[in-house]
Coordinates of C-alpha atoms in Angstrom, one line a residue:
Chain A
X1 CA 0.0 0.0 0.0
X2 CA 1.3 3.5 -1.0
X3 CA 1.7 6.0 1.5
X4 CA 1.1 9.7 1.4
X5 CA 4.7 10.2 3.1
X6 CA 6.2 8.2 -0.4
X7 CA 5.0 11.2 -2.5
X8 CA 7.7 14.1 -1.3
X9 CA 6.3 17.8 -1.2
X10 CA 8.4 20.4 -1.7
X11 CA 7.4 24.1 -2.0
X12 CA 9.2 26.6 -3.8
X13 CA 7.5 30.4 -4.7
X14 CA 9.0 31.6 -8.0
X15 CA 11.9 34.1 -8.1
X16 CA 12.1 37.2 -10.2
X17 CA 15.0 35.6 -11.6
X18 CA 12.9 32.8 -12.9
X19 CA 10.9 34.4 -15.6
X20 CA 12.0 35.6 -18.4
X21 CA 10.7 38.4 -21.5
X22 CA 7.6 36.7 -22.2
X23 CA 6.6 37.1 -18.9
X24 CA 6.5 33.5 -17.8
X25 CA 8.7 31.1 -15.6
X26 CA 11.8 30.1 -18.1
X27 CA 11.4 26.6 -18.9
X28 CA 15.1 24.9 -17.4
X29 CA 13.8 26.1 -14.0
X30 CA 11.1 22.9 -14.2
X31 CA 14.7 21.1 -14.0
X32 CA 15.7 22.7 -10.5
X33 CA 12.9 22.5 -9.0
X34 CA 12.9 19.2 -9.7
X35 CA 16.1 18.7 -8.2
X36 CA 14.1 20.3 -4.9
X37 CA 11.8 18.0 -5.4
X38 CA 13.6 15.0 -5.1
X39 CA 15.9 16.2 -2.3
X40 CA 12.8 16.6 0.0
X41 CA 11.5 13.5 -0.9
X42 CA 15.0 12.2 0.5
X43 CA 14.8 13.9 3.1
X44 CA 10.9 12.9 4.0
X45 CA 12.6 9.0 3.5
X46 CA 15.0 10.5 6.3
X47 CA 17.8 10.4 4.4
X48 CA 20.0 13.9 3.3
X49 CA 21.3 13.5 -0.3
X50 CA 24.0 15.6 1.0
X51 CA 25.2 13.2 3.5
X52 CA 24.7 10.3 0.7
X53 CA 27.4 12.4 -1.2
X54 CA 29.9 13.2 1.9
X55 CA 29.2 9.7 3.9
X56 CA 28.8 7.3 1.6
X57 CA 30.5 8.6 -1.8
X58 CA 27.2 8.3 -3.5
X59 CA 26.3 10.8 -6.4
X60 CA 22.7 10.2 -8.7
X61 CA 23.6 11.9 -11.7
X62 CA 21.0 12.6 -14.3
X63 CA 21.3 10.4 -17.8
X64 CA 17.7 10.7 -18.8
X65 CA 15.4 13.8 -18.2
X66 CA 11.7 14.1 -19.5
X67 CA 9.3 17.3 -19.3
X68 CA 6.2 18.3 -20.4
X69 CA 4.6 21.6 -19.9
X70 CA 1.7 22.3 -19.5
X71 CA 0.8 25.7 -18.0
X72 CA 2.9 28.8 -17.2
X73 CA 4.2 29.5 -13.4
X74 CA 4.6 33.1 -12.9
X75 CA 5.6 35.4 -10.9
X76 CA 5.5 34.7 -7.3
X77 CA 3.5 31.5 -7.6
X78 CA 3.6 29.4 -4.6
X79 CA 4.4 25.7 -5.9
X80 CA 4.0 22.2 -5.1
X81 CA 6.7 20.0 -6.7
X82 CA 5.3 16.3 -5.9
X83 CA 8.2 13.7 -6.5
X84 CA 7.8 10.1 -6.4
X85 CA 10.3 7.3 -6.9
X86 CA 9.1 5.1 -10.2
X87 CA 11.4 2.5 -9.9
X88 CA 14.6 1.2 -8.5
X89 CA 17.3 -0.7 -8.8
X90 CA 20.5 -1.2 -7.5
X91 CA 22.5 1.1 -9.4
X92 CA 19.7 3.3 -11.2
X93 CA 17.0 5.0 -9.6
X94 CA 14.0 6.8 -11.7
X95 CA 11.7 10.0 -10.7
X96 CA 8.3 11.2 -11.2
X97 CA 7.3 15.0 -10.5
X98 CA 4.3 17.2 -10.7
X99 CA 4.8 20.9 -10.9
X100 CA 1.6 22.4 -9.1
X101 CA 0.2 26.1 -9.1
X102 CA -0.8 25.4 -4.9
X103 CA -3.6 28.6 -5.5
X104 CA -5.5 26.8 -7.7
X105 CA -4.3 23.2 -8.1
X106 CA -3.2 23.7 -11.9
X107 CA -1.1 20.7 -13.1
X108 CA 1.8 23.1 -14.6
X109 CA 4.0 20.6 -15.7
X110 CA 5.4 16.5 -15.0
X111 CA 8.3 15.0 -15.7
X112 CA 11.0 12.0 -15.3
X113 CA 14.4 11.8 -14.5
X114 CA 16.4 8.8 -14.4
X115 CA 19.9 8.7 -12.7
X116 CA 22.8 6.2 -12.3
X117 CA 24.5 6.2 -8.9
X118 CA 28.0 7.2 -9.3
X119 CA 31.2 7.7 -7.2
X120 CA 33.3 10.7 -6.3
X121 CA 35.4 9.1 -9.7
X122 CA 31.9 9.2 -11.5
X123 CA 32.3 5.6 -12.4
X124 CA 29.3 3.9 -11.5
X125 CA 28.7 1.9 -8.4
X126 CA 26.1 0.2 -6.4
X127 CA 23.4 1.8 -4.1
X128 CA 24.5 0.9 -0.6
X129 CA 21.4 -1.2 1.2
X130 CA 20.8 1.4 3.4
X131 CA 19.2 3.6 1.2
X132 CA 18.3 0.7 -1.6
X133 CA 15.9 -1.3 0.5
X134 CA 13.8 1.7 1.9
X135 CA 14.0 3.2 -1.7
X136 CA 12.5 0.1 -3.1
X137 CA 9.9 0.4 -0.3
X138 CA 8.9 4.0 -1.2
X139 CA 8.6 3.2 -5.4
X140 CA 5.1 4.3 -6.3
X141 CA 4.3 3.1 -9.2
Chain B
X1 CA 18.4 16.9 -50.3
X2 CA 20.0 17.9 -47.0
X3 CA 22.5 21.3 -46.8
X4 CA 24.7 21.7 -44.0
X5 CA 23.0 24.8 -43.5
X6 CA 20.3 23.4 -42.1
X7 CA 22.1 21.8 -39.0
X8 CA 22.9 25.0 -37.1
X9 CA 25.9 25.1 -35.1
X10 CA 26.4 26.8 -31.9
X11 CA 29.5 27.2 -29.8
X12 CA 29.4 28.1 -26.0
X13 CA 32.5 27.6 -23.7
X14 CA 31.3 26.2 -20.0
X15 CA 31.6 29.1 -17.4
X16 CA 32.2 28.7 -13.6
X17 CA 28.8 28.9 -12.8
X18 CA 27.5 26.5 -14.7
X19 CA 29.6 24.0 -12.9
X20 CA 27.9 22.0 -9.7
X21 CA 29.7 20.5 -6.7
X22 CA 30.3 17.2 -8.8
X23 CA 32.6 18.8 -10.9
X24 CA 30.5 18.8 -13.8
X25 CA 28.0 21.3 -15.7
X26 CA 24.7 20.9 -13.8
X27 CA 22.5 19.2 -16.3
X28 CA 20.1 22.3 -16.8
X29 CA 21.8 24.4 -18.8
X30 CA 22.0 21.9 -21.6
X31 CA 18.3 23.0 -21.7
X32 CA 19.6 26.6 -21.9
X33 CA 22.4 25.8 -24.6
X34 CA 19.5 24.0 -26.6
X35 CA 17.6 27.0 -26.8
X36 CA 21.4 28.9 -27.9
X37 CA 21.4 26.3 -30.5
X38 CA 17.7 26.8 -31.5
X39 CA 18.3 30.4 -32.0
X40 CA 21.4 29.9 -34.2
X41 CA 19.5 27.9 -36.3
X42 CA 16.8 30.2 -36.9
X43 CA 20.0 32.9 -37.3
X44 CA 21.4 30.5 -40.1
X45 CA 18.0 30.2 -41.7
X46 CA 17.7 33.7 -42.3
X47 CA 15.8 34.9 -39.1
X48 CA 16.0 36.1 -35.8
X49 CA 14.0 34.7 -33.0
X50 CA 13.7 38.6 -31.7
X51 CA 12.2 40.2 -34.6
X52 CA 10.1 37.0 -34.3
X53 CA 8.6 38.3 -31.2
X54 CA 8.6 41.8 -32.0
X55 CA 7.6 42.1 -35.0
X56 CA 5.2 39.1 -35.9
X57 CA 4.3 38.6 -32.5
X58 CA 5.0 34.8 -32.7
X59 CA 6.7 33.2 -29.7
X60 CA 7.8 29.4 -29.5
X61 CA 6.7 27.6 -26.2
X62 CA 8.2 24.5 -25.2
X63 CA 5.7 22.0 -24.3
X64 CA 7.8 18.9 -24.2
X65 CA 11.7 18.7 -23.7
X66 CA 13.2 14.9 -23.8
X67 CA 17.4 14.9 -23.2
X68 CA 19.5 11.8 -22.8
X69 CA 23.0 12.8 -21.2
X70 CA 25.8 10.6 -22.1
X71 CA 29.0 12.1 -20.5
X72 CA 29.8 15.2 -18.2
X73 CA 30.8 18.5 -19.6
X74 CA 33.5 19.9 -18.1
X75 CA 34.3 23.5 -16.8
X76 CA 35.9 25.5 -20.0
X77 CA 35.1 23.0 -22.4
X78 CA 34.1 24.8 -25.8
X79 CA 31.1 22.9 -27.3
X80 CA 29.1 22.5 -30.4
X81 CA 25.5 22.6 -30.2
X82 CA 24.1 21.2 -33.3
X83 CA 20.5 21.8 -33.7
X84 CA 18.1 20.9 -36.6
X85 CA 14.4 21.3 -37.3
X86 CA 12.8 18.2 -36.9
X87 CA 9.6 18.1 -38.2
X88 CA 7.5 21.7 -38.7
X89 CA 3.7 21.8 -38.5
X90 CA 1.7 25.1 -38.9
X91 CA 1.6 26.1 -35.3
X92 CA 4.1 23.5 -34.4
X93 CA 8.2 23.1 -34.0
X94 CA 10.2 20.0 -33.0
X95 CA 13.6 20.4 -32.5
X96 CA 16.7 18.5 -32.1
X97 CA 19.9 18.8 -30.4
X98 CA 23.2 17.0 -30.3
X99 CA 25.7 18.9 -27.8
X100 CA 29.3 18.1 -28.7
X101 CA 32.7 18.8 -27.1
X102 CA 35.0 20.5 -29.7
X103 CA 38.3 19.4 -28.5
X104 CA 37.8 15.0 -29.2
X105 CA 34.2 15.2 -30.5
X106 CA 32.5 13.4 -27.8
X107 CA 28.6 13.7 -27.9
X108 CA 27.6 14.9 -24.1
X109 CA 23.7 15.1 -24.8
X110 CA 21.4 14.2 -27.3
X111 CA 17.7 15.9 -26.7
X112 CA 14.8 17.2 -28.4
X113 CA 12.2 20.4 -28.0
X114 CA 8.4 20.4 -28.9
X115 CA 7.0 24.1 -29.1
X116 CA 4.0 25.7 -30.3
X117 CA 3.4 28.9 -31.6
X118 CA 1.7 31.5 -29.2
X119 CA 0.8 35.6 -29.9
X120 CA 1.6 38.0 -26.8
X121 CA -1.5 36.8 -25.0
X122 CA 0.1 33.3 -25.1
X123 CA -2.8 31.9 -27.2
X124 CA -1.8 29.2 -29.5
X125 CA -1.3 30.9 -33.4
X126 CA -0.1 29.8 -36.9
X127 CA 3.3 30.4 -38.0
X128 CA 3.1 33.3 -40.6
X129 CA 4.1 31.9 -44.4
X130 CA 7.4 33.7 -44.3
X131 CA 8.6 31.5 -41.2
X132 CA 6.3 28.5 -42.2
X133 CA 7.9 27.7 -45.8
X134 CA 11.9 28.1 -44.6
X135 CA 11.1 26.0 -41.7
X136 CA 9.2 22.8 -44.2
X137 CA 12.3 22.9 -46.3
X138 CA 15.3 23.1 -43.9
X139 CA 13.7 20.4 -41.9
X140 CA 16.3 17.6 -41.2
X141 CA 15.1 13.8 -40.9
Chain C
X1 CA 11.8 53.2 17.0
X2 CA 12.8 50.1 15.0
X3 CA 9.9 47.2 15.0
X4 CA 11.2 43.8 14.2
X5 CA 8.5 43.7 11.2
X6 CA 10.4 46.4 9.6
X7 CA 13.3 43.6 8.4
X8 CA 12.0 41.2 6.3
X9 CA 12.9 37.5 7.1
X10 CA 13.1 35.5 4.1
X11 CA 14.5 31.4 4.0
X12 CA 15.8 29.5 1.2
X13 CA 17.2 26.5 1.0
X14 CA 20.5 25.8 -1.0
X15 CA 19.9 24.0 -4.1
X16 CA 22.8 21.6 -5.8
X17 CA 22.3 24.1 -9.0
X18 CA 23.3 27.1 -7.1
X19 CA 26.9 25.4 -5.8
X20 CA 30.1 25.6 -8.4
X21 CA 33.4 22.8 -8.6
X22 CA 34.7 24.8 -5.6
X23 CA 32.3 22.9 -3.5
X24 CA 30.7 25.6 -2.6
X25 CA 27.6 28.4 -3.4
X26 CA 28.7 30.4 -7.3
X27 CA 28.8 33.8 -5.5
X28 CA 26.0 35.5 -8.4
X29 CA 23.2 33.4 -6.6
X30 CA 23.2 35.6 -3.5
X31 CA 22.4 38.6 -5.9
X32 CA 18.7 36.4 -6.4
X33 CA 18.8 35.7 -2.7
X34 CA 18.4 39.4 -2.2
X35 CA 15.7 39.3 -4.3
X36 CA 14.3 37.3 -2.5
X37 CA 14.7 38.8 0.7
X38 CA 13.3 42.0 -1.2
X39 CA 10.1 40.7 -1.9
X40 CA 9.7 38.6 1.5
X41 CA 10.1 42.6 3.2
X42 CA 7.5 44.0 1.2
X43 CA 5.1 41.4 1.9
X44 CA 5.9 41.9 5.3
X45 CA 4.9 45.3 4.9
X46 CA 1.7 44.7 3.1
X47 CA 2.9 44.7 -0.3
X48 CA 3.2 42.0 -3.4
X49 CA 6.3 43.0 -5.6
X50 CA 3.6 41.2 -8.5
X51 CA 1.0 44.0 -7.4
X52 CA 3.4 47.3 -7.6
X53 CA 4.5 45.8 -11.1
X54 CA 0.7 45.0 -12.1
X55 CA -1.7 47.3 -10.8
X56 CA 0.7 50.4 -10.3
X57 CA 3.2 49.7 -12.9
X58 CA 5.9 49.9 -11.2
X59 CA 9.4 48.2 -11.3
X60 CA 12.4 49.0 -9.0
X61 CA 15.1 48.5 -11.4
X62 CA 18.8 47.7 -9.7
X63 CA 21.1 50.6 -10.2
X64 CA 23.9 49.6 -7.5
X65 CA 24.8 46.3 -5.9
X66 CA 27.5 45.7 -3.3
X67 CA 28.0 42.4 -1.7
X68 CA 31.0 41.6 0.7
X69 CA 31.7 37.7 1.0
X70 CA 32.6 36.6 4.5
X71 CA 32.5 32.6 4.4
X72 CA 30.5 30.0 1.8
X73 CA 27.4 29.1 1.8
X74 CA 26.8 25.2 1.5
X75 CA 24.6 22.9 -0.5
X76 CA 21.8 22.0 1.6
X77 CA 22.4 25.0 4.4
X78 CA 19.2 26.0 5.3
X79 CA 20.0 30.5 4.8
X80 CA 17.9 33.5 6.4
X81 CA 18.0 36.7 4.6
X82 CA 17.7 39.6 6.4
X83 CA 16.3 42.7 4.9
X84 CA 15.6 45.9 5.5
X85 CA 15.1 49.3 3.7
X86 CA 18.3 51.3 4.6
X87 CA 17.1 54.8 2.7
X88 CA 13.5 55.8 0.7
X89 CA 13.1 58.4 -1.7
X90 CA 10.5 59.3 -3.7
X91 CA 12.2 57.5 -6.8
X92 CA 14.8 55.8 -5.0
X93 CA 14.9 52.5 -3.0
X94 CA 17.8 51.6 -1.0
X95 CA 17.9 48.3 0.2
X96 CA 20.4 46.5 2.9
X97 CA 20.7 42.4 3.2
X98 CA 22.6 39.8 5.5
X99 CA 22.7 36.3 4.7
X100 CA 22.8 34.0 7.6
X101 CA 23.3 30.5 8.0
X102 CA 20.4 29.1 10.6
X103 CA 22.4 26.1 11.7
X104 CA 24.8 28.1 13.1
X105 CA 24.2 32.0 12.7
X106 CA 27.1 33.0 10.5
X107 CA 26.9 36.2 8.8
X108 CA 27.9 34.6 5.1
X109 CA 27.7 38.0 3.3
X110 CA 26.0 41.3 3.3
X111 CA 25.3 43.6 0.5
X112 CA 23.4 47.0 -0.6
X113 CA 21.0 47.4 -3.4
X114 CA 20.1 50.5 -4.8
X115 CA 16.8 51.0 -7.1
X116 CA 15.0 53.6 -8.9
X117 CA 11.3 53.0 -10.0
X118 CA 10.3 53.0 -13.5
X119 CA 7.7 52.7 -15.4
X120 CA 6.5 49.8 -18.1
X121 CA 8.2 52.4 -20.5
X122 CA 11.1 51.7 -18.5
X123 CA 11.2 55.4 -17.7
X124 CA 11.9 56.7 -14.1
X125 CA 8.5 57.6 -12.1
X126 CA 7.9 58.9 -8.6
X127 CA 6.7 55.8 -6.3
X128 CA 3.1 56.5 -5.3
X129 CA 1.9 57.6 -2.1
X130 CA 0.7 54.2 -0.6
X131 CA 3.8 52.6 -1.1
X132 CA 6.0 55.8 0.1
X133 CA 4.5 56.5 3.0
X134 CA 4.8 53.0 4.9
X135 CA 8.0 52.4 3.2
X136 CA 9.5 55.4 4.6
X137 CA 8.4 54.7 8.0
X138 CA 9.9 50.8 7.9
X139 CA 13.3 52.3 7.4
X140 CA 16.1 50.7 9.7
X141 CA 19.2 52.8 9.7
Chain D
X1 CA 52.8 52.2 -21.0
X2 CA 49.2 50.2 -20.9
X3 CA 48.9 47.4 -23.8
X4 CA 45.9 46.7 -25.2
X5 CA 46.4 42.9 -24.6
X6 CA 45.9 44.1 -20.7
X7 CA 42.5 44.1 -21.4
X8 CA 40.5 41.1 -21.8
X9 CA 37.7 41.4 -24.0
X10 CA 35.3 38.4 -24.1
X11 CA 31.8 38.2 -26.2
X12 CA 28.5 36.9 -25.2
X13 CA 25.3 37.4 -26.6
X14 CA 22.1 37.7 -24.2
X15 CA 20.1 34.6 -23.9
X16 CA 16.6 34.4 -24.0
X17 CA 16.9 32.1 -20.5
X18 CA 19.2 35.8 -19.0
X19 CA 16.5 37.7 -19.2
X20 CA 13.4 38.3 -16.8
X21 CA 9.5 39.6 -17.3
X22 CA 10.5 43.3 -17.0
X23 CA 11.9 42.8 -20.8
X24 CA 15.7 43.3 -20.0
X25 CA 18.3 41.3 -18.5
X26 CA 18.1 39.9 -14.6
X27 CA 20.8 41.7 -12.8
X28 CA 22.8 38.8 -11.4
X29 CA 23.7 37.4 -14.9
X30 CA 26.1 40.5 -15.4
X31 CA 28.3 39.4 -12.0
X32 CA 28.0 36.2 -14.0
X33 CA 29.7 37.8 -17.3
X34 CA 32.5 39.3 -15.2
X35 CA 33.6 35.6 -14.7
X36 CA 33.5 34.8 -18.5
X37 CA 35.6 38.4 -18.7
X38 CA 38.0 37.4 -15.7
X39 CA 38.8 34.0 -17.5
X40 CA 39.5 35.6 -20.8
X41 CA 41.6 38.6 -19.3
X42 CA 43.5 35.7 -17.8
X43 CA 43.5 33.7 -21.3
X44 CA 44.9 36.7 -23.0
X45 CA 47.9 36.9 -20.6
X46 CA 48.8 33.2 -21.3
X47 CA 46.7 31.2 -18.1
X48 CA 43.4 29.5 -18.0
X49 CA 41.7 29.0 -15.1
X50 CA 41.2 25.8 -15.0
X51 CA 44.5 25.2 -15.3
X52 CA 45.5 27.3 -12.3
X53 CA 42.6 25.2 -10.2
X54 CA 44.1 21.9 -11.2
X55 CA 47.6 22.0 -11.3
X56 CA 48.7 24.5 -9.1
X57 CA 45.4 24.7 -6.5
X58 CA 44.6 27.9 -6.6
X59 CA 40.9 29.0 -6.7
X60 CA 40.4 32.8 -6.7
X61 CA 37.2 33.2 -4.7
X62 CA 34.9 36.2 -4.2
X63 CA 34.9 38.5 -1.6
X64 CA 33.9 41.8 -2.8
X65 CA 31.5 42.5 -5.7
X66 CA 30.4 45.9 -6.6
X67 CA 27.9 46.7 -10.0
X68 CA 27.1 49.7 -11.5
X69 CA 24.2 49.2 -13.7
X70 CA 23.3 51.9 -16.4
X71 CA 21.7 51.0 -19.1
X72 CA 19.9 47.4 -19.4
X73 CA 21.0 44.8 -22.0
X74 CA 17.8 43.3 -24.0
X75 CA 17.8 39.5 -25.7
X76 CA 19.9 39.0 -28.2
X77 CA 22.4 41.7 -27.6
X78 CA 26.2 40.9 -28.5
X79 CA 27.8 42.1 -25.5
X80 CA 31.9 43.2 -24.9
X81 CA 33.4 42.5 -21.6
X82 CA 36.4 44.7 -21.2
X83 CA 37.9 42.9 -17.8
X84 CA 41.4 44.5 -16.4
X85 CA 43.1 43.8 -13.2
X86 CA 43.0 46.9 -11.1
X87 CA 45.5 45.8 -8.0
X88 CA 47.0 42.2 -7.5
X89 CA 49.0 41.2 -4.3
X90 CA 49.9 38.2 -3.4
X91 CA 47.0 36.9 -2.2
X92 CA 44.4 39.2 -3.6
X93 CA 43.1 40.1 -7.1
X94 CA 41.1 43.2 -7.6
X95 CA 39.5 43.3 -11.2
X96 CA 37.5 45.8 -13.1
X97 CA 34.9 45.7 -15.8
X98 CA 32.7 47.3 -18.3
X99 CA 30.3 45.6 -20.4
X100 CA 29.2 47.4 -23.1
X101 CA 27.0 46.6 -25.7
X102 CA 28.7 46.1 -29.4
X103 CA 26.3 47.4 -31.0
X104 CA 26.2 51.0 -30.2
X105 CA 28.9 51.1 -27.8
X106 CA 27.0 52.0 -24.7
X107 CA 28.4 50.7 -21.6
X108 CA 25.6 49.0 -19.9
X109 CA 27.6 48.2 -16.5
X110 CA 30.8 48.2 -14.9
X111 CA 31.8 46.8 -12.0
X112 CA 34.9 45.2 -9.6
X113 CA 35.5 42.3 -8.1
X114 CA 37.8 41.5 -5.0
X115 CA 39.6 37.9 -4.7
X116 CA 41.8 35.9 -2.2
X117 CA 43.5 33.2 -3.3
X118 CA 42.8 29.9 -1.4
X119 CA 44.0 26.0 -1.9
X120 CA 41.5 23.3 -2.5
X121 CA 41.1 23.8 1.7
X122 CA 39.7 26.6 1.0
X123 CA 42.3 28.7 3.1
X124 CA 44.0 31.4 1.9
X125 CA 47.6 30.7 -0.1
X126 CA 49.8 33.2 -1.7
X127 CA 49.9 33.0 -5.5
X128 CA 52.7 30.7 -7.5
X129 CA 55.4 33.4 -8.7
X130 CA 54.2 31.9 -12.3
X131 CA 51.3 34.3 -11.8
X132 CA 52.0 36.5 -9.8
X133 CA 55.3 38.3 -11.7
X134 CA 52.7 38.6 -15.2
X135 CA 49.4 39.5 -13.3
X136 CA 52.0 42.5 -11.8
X137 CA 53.0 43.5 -14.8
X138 CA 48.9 43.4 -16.3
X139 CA 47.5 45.9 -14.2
X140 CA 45.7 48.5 -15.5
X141 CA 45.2 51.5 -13.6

């Protein structure tokens, strides 16, 4: 059974900095938030992805990324990035997000990113059990 | 048959701040170097993607962005974004990207836009005739 | 006399995007954490940067920055910025900021912004009287 | 006597991604050109940066920033980054900048920047001879 605490929530309100001449977010910033998104939901699975970097050498870097818009963020939206994990394995792990306008529940945009875990030589390596067997308990599929 | 001038190429050299804690560009701003890329081919075909908006009012949002990343770029690495028009529909652009080190060739990303065509309300629009014809024919398949 | 309301309290989170190959946060991102402190004051005083911009057509554009560095900000630190209006003239803004790291409350930098207010024609303008008034009285010397 | 070779001048052209809904460029992207005109400036006098980070350790790192913004830069500009070094001691760089549009030759910002030199620790390290003697010599007052 899937529970609410294996879909992370991460807020973010859009900066300034994020929109660009047509008045609208710029489309890589989808990508970052993203990267908030799946940091929180880390966190919520009470790990840090920081410590998984300094402790245990262990670095998800991006070989597949997937996004489809659907509605602007502006200005000074308040947002809800929803990240799940889609599926796992011992050396890959694969994301789902929903990027959502929180005023008004628009779906602004969803995507995928898939990673291979990597060392501080950026060769690839497995997921250490401590973070593989609660990962695999927290794939919603 | 296909002209070279219909694969616009781009060059950008990595800067400082595009660089994360890994050691490598943060995968992002391949997004932003796709739309260099896209802009360098519409230079090569004849236009510019700011008299696009000024003048005809015509503005290209992404609505779908795939990219497959297949090795790090590295800080100060001079690269080659190739970019080609992949298929052009009247209110419609898909575009492709290959993003190339210069210095051994190496292919670091491989990824792909959708847009559509919106006025200054955002509103979807047709491509005028003078864009719509150049586009069909320097499509690359 | 000073009222604790009158210095906005903003928080943000370091993203992996916003650190550089030095391990540490690329130095231009505190220019957008000002922003964000900027806006968070306002609100704090009643205001939405969105509204002055929408309704009242008016911009603050940045005509002076000045950040010193005193020590890195790290991915993951959890930051407060501090904000406060340092000087308010009927077309001028001045703006002072401190960046703190929660964890431990170091002082990471502190910086200056001054603004004039223009126009949608990008032209300088005279703030109205509903934003002058309380913006004058919420400044902190 | 001043050469003209002690002035860097890089290029960059505005991207569509640089700048923000008031129709010009976001402020932080111009302490972000200084960088690309630092690296140049120190490409022109026979160094690259990354060489200087990987072989001999030294990472110049922020700890003053001060902009002077006077005219914006709009999408698509093709921008000149004059970059010269202003003071260098032996563990501090002091650079100065202009960035002026190419076009018309208005100087849209300038700006300094204040360094120490630090080893991969972080702390502070005098800079190898190598540099220091031609960085001496560079200055422009």
């Amino acid at each position: 059974m899937t529970q609410t605490s294996d879909i992370g929530e991460a807020r973010v309100r859009v900066r300034y900095a994020e929109t660009d001449q047509m008045g609208v977010v710029y489309h890589s910033n989808y990508v970052i938030w993203f990267e908030v998104g799946r940091v929180e939901l880390l966190r919520q699975l009470g790990f840090t992805y920081k410590e998984m970097e300094k402790q245990d050498h262990c670095h998800i870097a991006v070989v597949d990324l997937k996004v489809r818009f659907k509605a602007p963020a502006l200005y000074d939206d308040e947002l809800i990035i929803r990240t799940r994990l889609k599926n796992v394995r011992s050396a890959m792990l694969h994301f789902g997000y929903e990027v959502i306008r929180e005023s008004d529940g628009t779906l602004l945009a969803e995507g995928e990113t898939t990673h291979i875990v990597v060392g501080n030589d950026l060769q690839r390596k497995k997921l250490p059990e401590k973070y593989l067997v609660p990962f695999k308990k927290a794939v919603v599929t």
